[in-house]
GROMACS .gro file of C-alpha atoms in nm:
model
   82
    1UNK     CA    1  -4.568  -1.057   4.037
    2UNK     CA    2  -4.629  -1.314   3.741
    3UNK     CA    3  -4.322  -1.552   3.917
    4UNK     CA    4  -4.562  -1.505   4.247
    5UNK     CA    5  -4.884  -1.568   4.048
    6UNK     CA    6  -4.760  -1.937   3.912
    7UNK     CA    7  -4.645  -2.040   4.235
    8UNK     CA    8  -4.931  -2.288   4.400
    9UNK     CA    9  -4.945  -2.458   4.789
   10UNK     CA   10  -4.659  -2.727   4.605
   11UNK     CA   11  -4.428  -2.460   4.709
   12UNK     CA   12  -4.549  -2.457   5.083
   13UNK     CA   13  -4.244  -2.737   5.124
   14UNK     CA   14  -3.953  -2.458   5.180
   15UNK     CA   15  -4.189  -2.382   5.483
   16UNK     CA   16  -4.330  -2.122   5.636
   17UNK     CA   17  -4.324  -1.737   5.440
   18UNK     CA   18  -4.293  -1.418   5.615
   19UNK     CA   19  -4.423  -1.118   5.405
   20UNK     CA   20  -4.354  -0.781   5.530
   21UNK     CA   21  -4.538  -0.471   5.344
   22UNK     CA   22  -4.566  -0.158   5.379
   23UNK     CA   23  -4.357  -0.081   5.712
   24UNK     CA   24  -4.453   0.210   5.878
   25UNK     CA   25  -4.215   0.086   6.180
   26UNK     CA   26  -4.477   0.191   6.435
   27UNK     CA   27  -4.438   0.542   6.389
   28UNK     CA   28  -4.042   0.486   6.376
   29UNK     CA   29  -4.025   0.572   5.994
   30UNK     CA   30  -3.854   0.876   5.856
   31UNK     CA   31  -4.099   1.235   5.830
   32UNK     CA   32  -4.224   1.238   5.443
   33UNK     CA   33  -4.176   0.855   5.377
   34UNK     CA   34  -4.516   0.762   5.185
   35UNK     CA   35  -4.715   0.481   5.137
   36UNK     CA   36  -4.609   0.231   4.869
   37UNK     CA   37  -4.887   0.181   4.599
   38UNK     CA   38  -4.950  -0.164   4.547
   39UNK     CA   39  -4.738  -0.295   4.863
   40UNK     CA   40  -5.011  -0.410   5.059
   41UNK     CA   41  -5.189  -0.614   4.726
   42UNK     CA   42  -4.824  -0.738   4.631
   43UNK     CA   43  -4.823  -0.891   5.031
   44UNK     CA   44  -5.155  -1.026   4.947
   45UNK     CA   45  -5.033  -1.224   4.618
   46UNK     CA   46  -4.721  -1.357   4.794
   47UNK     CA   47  -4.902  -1.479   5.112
   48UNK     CA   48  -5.159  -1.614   4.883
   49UNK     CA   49  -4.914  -1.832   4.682
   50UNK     CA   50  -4.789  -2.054   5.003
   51UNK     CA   51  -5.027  -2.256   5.213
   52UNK     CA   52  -4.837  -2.096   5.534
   53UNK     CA   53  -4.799  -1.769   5.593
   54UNK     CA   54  -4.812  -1.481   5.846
   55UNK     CA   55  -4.774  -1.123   5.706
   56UNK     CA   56  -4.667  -0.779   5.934
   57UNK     CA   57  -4.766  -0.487   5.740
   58UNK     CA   58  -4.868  -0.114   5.759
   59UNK     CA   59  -4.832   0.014   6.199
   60UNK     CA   60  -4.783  -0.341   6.298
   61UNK     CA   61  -4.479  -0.414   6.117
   62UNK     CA   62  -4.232  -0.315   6.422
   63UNK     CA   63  -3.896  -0.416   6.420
   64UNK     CA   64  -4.034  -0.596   6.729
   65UNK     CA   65  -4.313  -0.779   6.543
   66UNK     CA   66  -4.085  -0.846   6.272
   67UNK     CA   67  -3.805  -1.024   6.448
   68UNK     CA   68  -4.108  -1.260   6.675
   69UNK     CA   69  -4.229  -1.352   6.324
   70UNK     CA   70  -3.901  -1.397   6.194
   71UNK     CA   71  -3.880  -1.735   6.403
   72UNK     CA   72  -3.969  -2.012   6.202
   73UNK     CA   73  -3.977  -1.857   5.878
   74UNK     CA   74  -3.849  -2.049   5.585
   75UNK     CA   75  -3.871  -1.768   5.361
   76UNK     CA   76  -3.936  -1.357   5.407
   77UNK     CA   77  -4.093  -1.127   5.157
   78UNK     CA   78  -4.013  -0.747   5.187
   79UNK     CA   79  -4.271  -0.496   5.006
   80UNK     CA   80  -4.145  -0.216   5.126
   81UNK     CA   81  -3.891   0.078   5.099
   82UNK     CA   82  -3.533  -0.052   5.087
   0.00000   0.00000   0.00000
């Protein structure tokens, strides 16, 4: 997070960011898969850094959702289990 925390809305020219945190693939996930602490305020930071951004996170971060806000992204930010 201190690369993320430098970054100001100068890097907003590689356009648009998509973060993802947290996926809980609409109910899709794998039984026992747990929350990631600090996913959801590492989202925050990212999508904070760039003066466009849309983030999908937690329920709402379907596969669906992800691939409509996949369109136009310049760049995509995972915070989740890999």
């Amino acid at each position: 997070l201190g690369v993320t925390r430098r970054r100001t809305v100068r890097d907003a020219a590689v356009g648009p960011v998509l973060v993802v945190a947290d996926p809980r693939l609409g109910g899709a996930a794998p039984p026992g898969l747990q929350p990631l602490p600090g996913a959801r305020a590492e989202a925050r930071d990212v999508a904070a850094a760039y003066r466009v951004s849309r983030t999908v996170d937690g329920e709402g971060a379907t596969i669906a959702s992800f691939l409509t806000a996949l369109d136009g992204a310049a760049v995509v930010h995972f915070a989740g289990h890999g």
